[in-house]
Tab-separated table of C-alpha atoms in Angstrom:
chain	number	residue	atom	x	y	z
C	28	UNK	CA	0.000	0.000	0.000
C	29	UNK	CA	1.570	3.322	-1.055
C	30	UNK	CA	2.376	5.829	1.641
C	31	UNK	CA	0.428	9.079	1.230
C	32	UNK	CA	2.634	12.151	1.257
C	33	UNK	CA	1.870	14.779	3.870
C	34	UNK	CA	2.586	18.448	3.235
C	35	UNK	CA	4.934	19.920	5.826
C	36	UNK	CA	3.333	22.612	7.959
C	37	UNK	CA	5.350	25.700	8.827
C	38	UNK	CA	4.986	26.824	12.431
C	39	UNK	CA	3.930	30.504	12.433
C	40	UNK	CA	6.405	32.995	13.838
C	41	UNK	CA	5.833	36.749	13.909
C	42	UNK	CA	7.720	39.636	15.437
C	43	UNK	CA	6.098	42.567	17.229
C	44	UNK	CA	6.733	46.272	16.652
C	45	UNK	CA	4.670	49.110	18.105
C	46	UNK	CA	3.656	51.550	15.380
C	47	UNK	CA	1.947	53.886	17.853
C	48	UNK	CA	0.671	53.425	21.381
C	49	UNK	CA	-1.363	55.161	24.073
C	50	UNK	CA	-4.234	55.687	21.627
C	51	UNK	CA	-7.218	57.404	23.205
C	52	UNK	CA	-9.558	55.384	21.034
C	53	UNK	CA	-9.125	52.539	18.559
C	54	UNK	CA	-11.327	50.702	16.113
C	55	UNK	CA	-10.424	50.652	12.397
C	56	UNK	CA	-7.262	49.890	10.447
C	57	UNK	CA	-6.460	49.765	6.721
C	58	UNK	CA	-3.254	49.203	4.726
C	59	UNK	CA	-3.378	51.327	1.551
C	60	UNK	CA	-0.311	52.499	-0.380
C	61	UNK	CA	-0.703	56.216	0.334
C	62	UNK	CA	2.539	57.358	-1.319
C	63	UNK	CA	2.619	55.051	-4.341
C	64	UNK	CA	5.911	53.547	-3.161
C	65	UNK	CA	4.731	49.978	-3.678
C	66	UNK	CA	4.712	49.253	0.051
C	67	UNK	CA	1.572	49.528	2.193
C	68	UNK	CA	1.219	52.283	4.772
C	69	UNK	CA	-1.283	52.214	7.655
C	70	UNK	CA	-4.438	54.247	8.324
C	71	UNK	CA	-5.946	53.934	11.794
C	72	UNK	CA	-8.499	55.626	14.039
C	73	UNK	CA	-11.210	55.229	16.642
C	74	UNK	CA	-14.812	56.422	16.822
C	75	UNK	CA	-14.683	59.072	19.550
C	76	UNK	CA	-12.189	61.775	18.552
C	77	UNK	CA	-13.086	62.060	14.867
C	78	UNK	CA	-9.407	62.128	13.830
C	79	UNK	CA	-8.024	59.890	11.081
C	80	UNK	CA	-4.249	59.471	10.777
C	81	UNK	CA	-1.956	57.633	8.411
C	82	UNK	CA	1.430	56.191	9.311
C	83	UNK	CA	4.129	56.259	6.662
C	84	UNK	CA	6.101	53.100	5.907
C	85	UNK	CA	8.967	52.856	6.753
C	86	UNK	CA	9.440	54.666	10.037
C	87	UNK	CA	5.736	55.047	10.821
C	88	UNK	CA	5.702	58.840	10.986
C	89	UNK	CA	2.202	59.937	11.981
C	90	UNK	CA	0.384	62.279	9.579
C	91	UNK	CA	-3.137	63.703	9.693
C	92	UNK	CA	-5.653	62.735	7.025
C	93	UNK	CA	-8.649	64.581	8.451
C	94	UNK	CA	-10.132	65.659	11.762
C	95	UNK	CA	-13.528	66.773	13.033
C	96	UNK	CA	-15.295	63.943	11.214
C	97	UNK	CA	-18.120	62.724	13.418
C	98	UNK	CA	-17.679	59.147	14.555
C	99	UNK	CA	-15.846	57.482	11.645
C	100	UNK	CA	-16.610	53.758	11.510
C	101	UNK	CA	-15.806	51.507	8.527
C	102	UNK	CA	-13.296	52.330	5.769
C	103	UNK	CA	-11.959	51.011	2.476
C	104	UNK	CA	-9.773	52.468	-0.256
C	105	UNK	CA	-9.247	52.615	-4.009
C	106	UNK	CA	-7.778	54.819	-6.720
C	107	UNK	CA	-10.891	56.892	-7.327
C	108	UNK	CA	-9.127	59.744	-9.151
C	109	UNK	CA	-7.035	57.420	-11.322
C	110	UNK	CA	-3.739	59.104	-10.417
C	111	UNK	CA	-2.053	55.954	-9.120
C	112	UNK	CA	-2.365	56.484	-5.363
C	113	UNK	CA	-4.998	55.274	-2.925
C	114	UNK	CA	-7.944	57.464	-1.956
C	115	UNK	CA	-9.913	56.614	1.189
C	116	UNK	CA	-13.649	55.985	1.619
C	117	UNK	CA	-15.149	56.239	5.101
C	118	UNK	CA	-18.626	56.039	6.622
C	119	UNK	CA	-19.429	58.110	9.697
C	120	UNK	CA	-22.060	59.530	12.055
C	121	UNK	CA	-23.452	56.159	13.096
C	122	UNK	CA	-24.991	56.914	16.488
C	123	UNK	CA	-26.959	59.704	18.079
C	124	UNK	CA	-27.019	60.490	21.813
C	125	UNK	CA	-26.457	57.282	23.747
C	126	UNK	CA	-23.680	56.028	21.518
C	127	UNK	CA	-24.657	52.373	21.035
C	128	UNK	CA	-26.458	50.140	18.548
C	129	UNK	CA	-29.708	51.162	20.236
C	130	UNK	CA	-29.249	54.797	19.162
C	131	UNK	CA	-28.944	54.989	15.364
C	132	UNK	CA	-28.703	58.598	14.131
C	133	UNK	CA	-31.605	59.141	11.690
C	134	UNK	CA	-29.584	61.841	9.882
C	135	UNK	CA	-26.339	59.848	9.872
C	136	UNK	CA	-24.849	56.932	8.012
C	137	UNK	CA	-22.921	59.249	5.700
C	138	UNK	CA	-20.130	58.265	3.309
C	139	UNK	CA	-17.266	60.493	2.109
C	140	UNK	CA	-14.313	59.756	-0.103
C	141	UNK	CA	-11.090	61.487	0.905
C	142	UNK	CA	-8.915	62.617	-1.991
C	143	UNK	CA	-5.240	61.767	-1.630
C	144	UNK	CA	-3.314	64.962	-2.475
C	145	UNK	CA	-0.748	62.830	-4.277
C	146	UNK	CA	2.198	64.203	-2.336
C	147	UNK	CA	0.854	63.420	1.118
C	148	UNK	CA	4.293	62.684	2.567
C	149	UNK	CA	6.050	65.790	1.226
C	150	UNK	CA	3.643	68.625	1.956
C	151	UNK	CA	0.938	69.836	4.284
C	152	UNK	CA	-1.632	69.872	1.492
C	153	UNK	CA	-4.947	68.714	2.902
C	154	UNK	CA	-6.994	65.732	1.875
C	155	UNK	CA	-10.251	66.956	0.285
C	156	UNK	CA	-13.572	65.517	1.462
C	157	UNK	CA	-16.130	64.562	-1.191
C	158	UNK	CA	-19.637	63.463	-0.235
C	159	UNK	CA	-20.943	60.179	-1.671
C	160	UNK	CA	-24.336	59.627	-0.011
C	161	UNK	CA	-25.924	58.064	3.044
C	162	UNK	CA	-28.098	55.347	4.528
C	163	UNK	CA	-28.976	55.385	8.232
C	164	UNK	CA	-26.801	53.102	10.329
C	165	UNK	CA	-24.016	52.755	7.722
C	166	UNK	CA	-21.307	50.653	9.340
C	167	UNK	CA	-19.334	48.755	6.679
C	168	UNK	CA	-18.465	49.473	3.055
C	169	UNK	CA	-16.348	47.985	0.299
C	170	UNK	CA	-14.854	49.588	-2.799
C	171	UNK	CA	-14.724	47.564	-6.012
C	172	UNK	CA	-16.533	46.594	-9.201
C	173	UNK	CA	-19.766	44.841	-8.314
C	174	UNK	CA	-22.050	45.323	-11.346
C	175	UNK	CA	-19.678	46.989	-13.840
C	176	UNK	CA	-15.929	47.354	-14.403
C	177	UNK	CA	-15.784	50.800	-16.030
C	178	UNK	CA	-16.659	52.740	-12.855
C	179	UNK	CA	-15.604	52.368	-9.228
C	180	UNK	CA	-18.465	51.391	-6.951
C	181	UNK	CA	-19.052	51.468	-3.198
C	182	UNK	CA	-21.320	48.886	-1.608
C	183	UNK	CA	-22.665	49.895	1.796
C	184	UNK	CA	-24.021	47.901	4.725
C	185	UNK	CA	-25.881	49.479	7.679
C	186	UNK	CA	-25.859	47.635	10.989
C	187	UNK	CA	-28.978	48.954	12.764
C	188	UNK	CA	-32.040	51.052	12.000
C	189	UNK	CA	-33.858	53.776	13.921
C	190	UNK	CA	-36.741	51.336	14.380
C	191	UNK	CA	-34.582	48.937	16.362
C	192	UNK	CA	-31.415	46.904	16.656
C	193	UNK	CA	-32.846	43.965	14.751
C	194	UNK	CA	-34.896	45.834	12.134
C	195	UNK	CA	-34.490	44.948	8.469
C	196	UNK	CA	-31.769	46.938	6.640
C	197	UNK	CA	-31.048	48.208	3.133
C	198	UNK	CA	-27.930	47.056	1.275
C	199	UNK	CA	-27.025	49.864	-1.132
C	200	UNK	CA	-24.688	50.419	-4.075
C	201	UNK	CA	-23.154	53.757	-5.104
C	202	UNK	CA	-21.615	54.165	-8.577
C	203	UNK	CA	-18.916	56.702	-9.401
C	204	UNK	CA	-20.260	59.611	-11.484
C	205	UNK	CA	-18.558	60.838	-14.657
C	206	UNK	CA	-17.219	63.893	-12.819
C	207	UNK	CA	-15.863	62.325	-9.659
C	208	UNK	CA	-14.974	65.676	-8.096
C	209	UNK	CA	-18.401	67.212	-8.572
C	210	UNK	CA	-20.433	68.145	-5.512
C	211	UNK	CA	-23.287	65.860	-6.522
C	212	UNK	CA	-24.027	62.666	-4.625
C	213	UNK	CA	-23.109	59.401	-6.290
C	214	UNK	CA	-26.088	57.598	-7.885
C	215	UNK	CA	-27.435	55.026	-5.429
C	216	UNK	CA	-29.465	51.876	-5.924
C	217	UNK	CA	-30.952	49.578	-3.295
C	218	UNK	CA	-29.824	45.992	-3.722
C	219	UNK	CA	-32.285	44.717	-1.115
C	220	UNK	CA	-34.178	46.229	1.806
C	221	UNK	CA	-36.061	43.236	3.164
C	222	UNK	CA	-33.646	40.337	3.613
C	223	UNK	CA	-30.910	41.173	6.133
C	224	UNK	CA	-30.619	42.437	9.697
C	225	UNK	CA	-27.718	43.521	11.887
C	226	UNK	CA	-24.956	43.323	9.280
C	227	UNK	CA	-21.639	43.486	11.109
C	228	UNK	CA	-18.900	42.088	8.851
C	229	UNK	CA	-18.249	41.953	5.098
C	230	UNK	CA	-15.371	40.824	2.883
C	231	UNK	CA	-14.872	41.726	-0.782
C	232	UNK	CA	-13.715	38.750	-2.833
C	233	UNK	CA	-12.510	38.658	-6.442
C	234	UNK	CA	-12.703	35.749	-8.900
C	235	UNK	CA	-15.244	33.690	-6.974
C	236	UNK	CA	-17.895	33.622	-9.701
C	237	UNK	CA	-16.718	31.812	-12.865
C	238	UNK	CA	-16.834	33.783	-16.076
C	239	UNK	CA	-16.903	37.266	-14.569
C	240	UNK	CA	-14.432	39.928	-13.466
C	241	UNK	CA	-16.903	41.367	-10.951
C	242	UNK	CA	-16.316	41.341	-7.209
C	243	UNK	CA	-18.611	39.565	-4.781
C	244	UNK	CA	-19.259	39.893	-1.054
C	245	UNK	CA	-19.200	37.524	1.898
C	246	UNK	CA	-21.473	38.954	4.578
C	247	UNK	CA	-22.006	38.234	8.281
C	248	UNK	CA	-25.405	39.229	9.660
C	249	UNK	CA	-28.266	38.166	11.889
C	250	UNK	CA	-29.123	35.594	9.211
C	251	UNK	CA	-25.672	34.004	9.425
C	252	UNK	CA	-23.237	33.892	6.496
C	253	UNK	CA	-24.323	34.925	2.988
C	254	UNK	CA	-22.512	35.177	-0.350
C	255	UNK	CA	-23.756	38.108	-2.452
C	256	UNK	CA	-22.942	38.695	-6.110
C	257	UNK	CA	-24.385	40.210	-9.265
C	258	UNK	CA	-25.537	37.641	-11.841
C	259	UNK	CA	-24.660	39.128	-15.232
C	260	UNK	CA	-26.697	36.506	-17.098
C	261	UNK	CA	-29.878	37.253	-15.160
C	262	UNK	CA	-28.992	40.959	-14.797
C	263	UNK	CA	-29.845	40.914	-11.108
C	264	UNK	CA	-28.351	40.535	-7.638
C	265	UNK	CA	-28.484	37.146	-6.015
C	266	UNK	CA	-27.172	35.574	-2.832
C	267	UNK	CA	-26.467	32.150	-1.457
C	268	UNK	CA	-27.259	31.362	2.153
C	269	UNK	CA	-24.140	29.613	3.456
C	270	UNK	CA	-25.192	28.963	7.044
C	271	UNK	CA	-27.270	30.174	9.989
C	272	UNK	CA	-24.323	31.022	12.225
C	273	UNK	CA	-24.594	30.613	15.989
C	274	UNK	CA	-28.052	30.236	17.529
C	275	UNK	CA	-27.086	28.618	20.825
C	276	UNK	CA	-26.740	31.863	22.807
C	277	UNK	CA	-29.855	33.681	21.596
C	278	UNK	CA	-31.986	33.228	24.713
C	279	UNK	CA	-29.155	34.605	26.843
C	280	UNK	CA	-27.804	37.389	24.606
C	281	UNK	CA	-30.532	38.191	21.970
C	282	UNK	CA	-27.801	37.860	19.310
C	283	UNK	CA	-27.581	35.155	16.670
C	284	UNK	CA	-26.049	34.624	13.257
C	285	UNK	CA	-22.539	35.717	12.363
C	286	UNK	CA	-20.325	38.668	13.290
C	287	UNK	CA	-17.416	38.744	10.824
C	288	UNK	CA	-16.351	36.595	7.901
C	289	UNK	CA	-13.744	35.899	5.228
C	290	UNK	CA	-13.121	33.173	2.672
C	291	UNK	CA	-10.029	31.020	2.252
C	292	UNK	CA	-8.373	29.432	-0.789
C	293	UNK	CA	-7.005	25.884	-0.685
C	294	UNK	CA	-5.248	24.640	-3.807
C	295	UNK	CA	-7.239	25.580	-6.896
C	296	UNK	CA	-10.458	26.280	-4.960
C	297	UNK	CA	-10.724	30.027	-4.267
C	298	UNK	CA	-13.464	29.428	-1.689
C	299	UNK	CA	-12.525	26.144	-0.038
C	300	UNK	CA	-13.776	27.357	3.344
C	301	UNK	CA	-15.408	30.376	4.962
C	302	UNK	CA	-14.151	31.396	8.406
C	303	UNK	CA	-16.394	33.304	10.804
C	304	UNK	CA	-16.575	34.702	14.324
C	305	UNK	CA	-20.126	34.271	15.635
C	306	UNK	CA	-22.564	35.791	16.531
C	307	UNK	CA	-22.381	39.646	16.698
C	308	UNK	CA	-19.310	40.507	18.844
C	309	UNK	CA	-19.251	36.773	19.399
C	310	UNK	CA	-17.004	34.209	21.044
C	311	UNK	CA	-17.378	31.279	18.631
C	312	UNK	CA	-14.997	30.473	15.758
C	313	UNK	CA	-16.559	28.419	12.967
C	314	UNK	CA	-15.688	27.361	9.436
C	315	UNK	CA	-18.050	26.456	6.621
C	316	UNK	CA	-17.140	23.932	3.920
C	317	UNK	CA	-19.138	22.662	0.989
C	318	UNK	CA	-21.187	19.534	1.624
C	319	UNK	CA	-19.639	16.729	-0.459
C	320	UNK	CA	-22.853	14.697	-0.327
C	321	UNK	CA	-25.758	17.157	-0.464
C	322	UNK	CA	-29.228	15.780	0.049
C	323	UNK	CA	-30.940	15.480	-3.309
C	324	UNK	CA	-27.887	16.918	-5.055
C	325	UNK	CA	-28.856	20.421	-3.925
C	326	UNK	CA	-25.489	21.660	-2.682
C	327	UNK	CA	-25.090	23.326	0.691
C	328	UNK	CA	-22.467	23.947	3.331
C	329	UNK	CA	-21.438	22.226	6.581
C	330	UNK	CA	-20.532	24.247	9.697
C	331	UNK	CA	-17.692	23.166	11.979
C	332	UNK	CA	-17.168	24.889	15.332
C	333	UNK	CA	-13.437	25.178	16.065
C	334	UNK	CA	-13.257	27.147	19.316
C	335	UNK	CA	-15.180	29.187	21.877
C	336	UNK	CA	-13.286	32.034	23.562
C	337	UNK	CA	-14.784	33.095	26.883
C	338	UNK	CA	-18.393	33.802	27.812
C	339	UNK	CA	-20.704	36.654	26.807
C	340	UNK	CA	-20.581	39.671	29.123
C	341	UNK	CA	-23.470	41.493	30.800
C	342	UNK	CA	-24.368	43.100	27.455
C	343	UNK	CA	-24.526	39.758	25.684
C	344	UNK	CA	-21.281	40.387	23.801
C	345	UNK	CA	-18.288	38.102	23.468
C	346	UNK	CA	-14.604	38.600	22.838
C	347	UNK	CA	-14.227	38.195	19.062
C	348	UNK	CA	-14.383	40.959	16.474
C	349	UNK	CA	-12.587	40.270	13.202
C	350	UNK	CA	-11.519	37.557	10.731
C	351	UNK	CA	-8.971	37.642	7.882
C	352	UNK	CA	-7.822	34.949	5.426
C	353	UNK	CA	-4.403	35.181	3.728
C	354	UNK	CA	-1.530	32.906	2.665
C	355	UNK	CA	1.105	33.744	5.248
C	356	UNK	CA	3.374	30.720	4.859
C	357	UNK	CA	3.556	30.898	1.050
C	358	UNK	CA	2.350	27.355	0.351
C	359	UNK	CA	-0.572	28.444	-1.838
C	360	UNK	CA	-3.250	27.767	0.793
C	361	UNK	CA	-4.857	30.465	2.930
C	362	UNK	CA	-4.561	30.512	6.682
C	363	UNK	CA	-6.877	32.709	8.750
C	364	UNK	CA	-6.488	35.020	11.724
C	365	UNK	CA	-9.128	35.661	14.375
C	366	UNK	CA	-8.897	38.949	16.287
C	367	UNK	CA	-10.038	38.898	19.928
C	368	UNK	CA	-10.650	42.300	21.500
C	369	UNK	CA	-10.534	41.212	25.151
C	370	UNK	CA	-10.586	41.357	28.083
C	371	UNK	CA	-7.484	39.337	28.869
C	372	UNK	CA	-6.962	36.382	28.591
C	373	UNK	CA	-9.337	36.460	25.626
C	374	UNK	CA	-7.431	38.910	23.460
C	375	UNK	CA	-4.902	38.773	20.667
C	376	UNK	CA	-4.617	37.200	17.213
C	377	UNK	CA	-5.133	33.458	16.756
C	378	UNK	CA	-3.664	31.824	13.632
C	379	UNK	CA	-5.479	28.841	12.068
C	380	UNK	CA	-3.953	26.496	9.491
C	381	UNK	CA	-6.025	23.971	7.542
C	382	UNK	CA	-4.921	20.353	7.835
C	383	UNK	CA	-8.048	19.045	6.109
C	384	UNK	CA	-10.411	21.931	5.439
C	385	UNK	CA	-13.110	19.679	3.971
C	386	UNK	CA	-13.404	17.911	7.331
C	387	UNK	CA	-12.990	21.059	9.406
C	388	UNK	CA	-9.557	20.110	10.735
C	389	UNK	CA	-7.319	23.075	11.587
C	390	UNK	CA	-4.254	23.653	13.752
C	391	UNK	CA	-4.017	26.883	15.746
C	392	UNK	CA	-1.421	29.095	17.400
C	393	UNK	CA	-1.625	32.314	19.415
C	394	UNK	CA	0.518	34.824	17.487
C	395	UNK	CA	-0.124	38.054	19.412
C	396	UNK	CA	-1.451	39.149	22.798
C	397	UNK	CA	-2.661	42.734	22.309
C	398	UNK	CA	-6.359	43.644	22.057
C	399	UNK	CA	-7.451	43.327	18.417
C	400	UNK	CA	-10.326	45.184	16.790
C	401	UNK	CA	-9.101	44.905	13.214
C	402	UNK	CA	-6.359	43.028	11.315
C	403	UNK	CA	-4.779	43.994	7.990
C	404	UNK	CA	-2.129	42.191	5.952
C	405	UNK	CA	0.606	43.336	3.602
C	406	UNK	CA	4.313	43.128	2.834
C	407	UNK	CA	5.135	45.944	5.237
C	408	UNK	CA	8.743	44.851	5.706
C	409	UNK	CA	9.580	44.467	2.006
C	410	UNK	CA	10.684	40.847	2.346
C	411	UNK	CA	8.216	39.416	-0.144
C	412	UNK	CA	6.085	37.735	2.531
C	413	UNK	CA	2.838	38.811	4.161
C	414	UNK	CA	3.018	40.498	7.564
C	415	UNK	CA	-0.003	41.606	9.570
C	416	UNK	CA	-0.899	44.635	11.671
C	417	UNK	CA	-3.564	45.197	14.323
C	418	UNK	CA	-5.342	48.034	16.089
C	419	UNK	CA	-6.725	47.628	19.599
C	420	UNK	CA	-10.424	47.851	20.417
C	421	UNK	CA	-11.158	50.951	22.498
C	422	UNK	CA	-14.782	52.067	22.119
C	423	UNK	CA	-16.867	53.680	24.836
C	424	UNK	CA	-19.970	51.702	25.909
C	425	UNK	CA	-18.469	48.476	24.512
C	426	UNK	CA	-14.902	47.576	25.479
C	427	UNK	CA	-11.953	49.869	26.227
C	428	UNK	CA	-8.550	48.178	25.985
C	429	UNK	CA	-6.291	49.148	28.907
C	430	UNK	CA	-3.567	50.057	26.408
C	431	UNK	CA	-4.741	50.778	22.873
C	432	UNK	CA	-2.107	50.626	20.159
C	433	UNK	CA	-1.304	49.827	16.532
C	434	UNK	CA	1.100	46.917	16.262
C	435	UNK	CA	3.023	45.481	13.307
C	436	UNK	CA	3.815	41.767	13.271
C	437	UNK	CA	6.580	40.937	10.791
C	438	UNK	CA	6.348	37.485	9.231
C	439	UNK	CA	9.353	35.396	10.281
C	440	UNK	CA	7.931	32.033	9.184
C	441	UNK	CA	10.068	31.673	6.071
C	442	UNK	CA	13.236	32.919	7.787
C	443	UNK	CA	13.531	29.949	10.147
């Protein structure tokens, strides 16, 4: 009987470098190339102060993007002007008085794109704010090409409505106008306004739908995990329900479904598994894999629970906040990182490596110990491998990390 070969698994090893510490608030982090140098920089901020900064790579000199923006929440980036450097897109003004998911601002949910001056590192020239549009409760957005490739588009996801935390929400799409610097709002269409509630996490994915160059979305919501994409043949949006998420804590917490999500490649399959933290601000790590023997040949996904980190607190919230899939060890298969916001000992980044994704078998390692609200990846060190960076979770009324910071973790896996 022939012996089956087993792929060697590299043990993850990451360094730790503080980019900035003693943050007064912390929530969001992105890794755009602000200067056009070919290496990613960092953009980080919290909700309270309304100040967005970028940190130049190398050296991490702190520079202001914009201040006095009311409660910035989710962000993405893209070259909206076409000049070769990244512009930023941010949604803001989520809450009214009270400052929680129970207090959606009926006049808020606004989106701006922030124009990169093009020489951001050499001068004090200010980033220019351009208004895109709004939908109450806007919380997450992604920049890409979702129904067309000739214009940049922004897809937006509110988290709560004025009517209540678990009210139904609109998913909306904004398309870049011909004159991108005009003062007019971007044309908006509603993708759906009757199917999803409490949308907390989204991931833009390319090349998942055969025969199209359009981007699609993996979404975590009250309904669980969904895969949204535009069907060019039918000329309409469609979505596949992947799984219900966590329902075991509902009677105790009032939360169910999924909280954040990303999809991982294994071999030639660009979506071999979907990793999730569940439910909203949840404590449960799960992966979804396609059912190899669907009943009646109808397809479907199987959910595997990998870990549970701590118990829900008095507000019904757990320790987890973010998920990211990337190939850190360079073997062609994606690993994934789970970000735990805290409190200690349930904080840090946990690294998962698939041994047999189809059967839900993963190895795991703790690769950082700081509070994590958001994880980004990039070749920050210029070594040709993927590093990752984190920002701590420090948000009033939710969880305030004792020491909020932005931390870079250089990938040392391939150096050993």
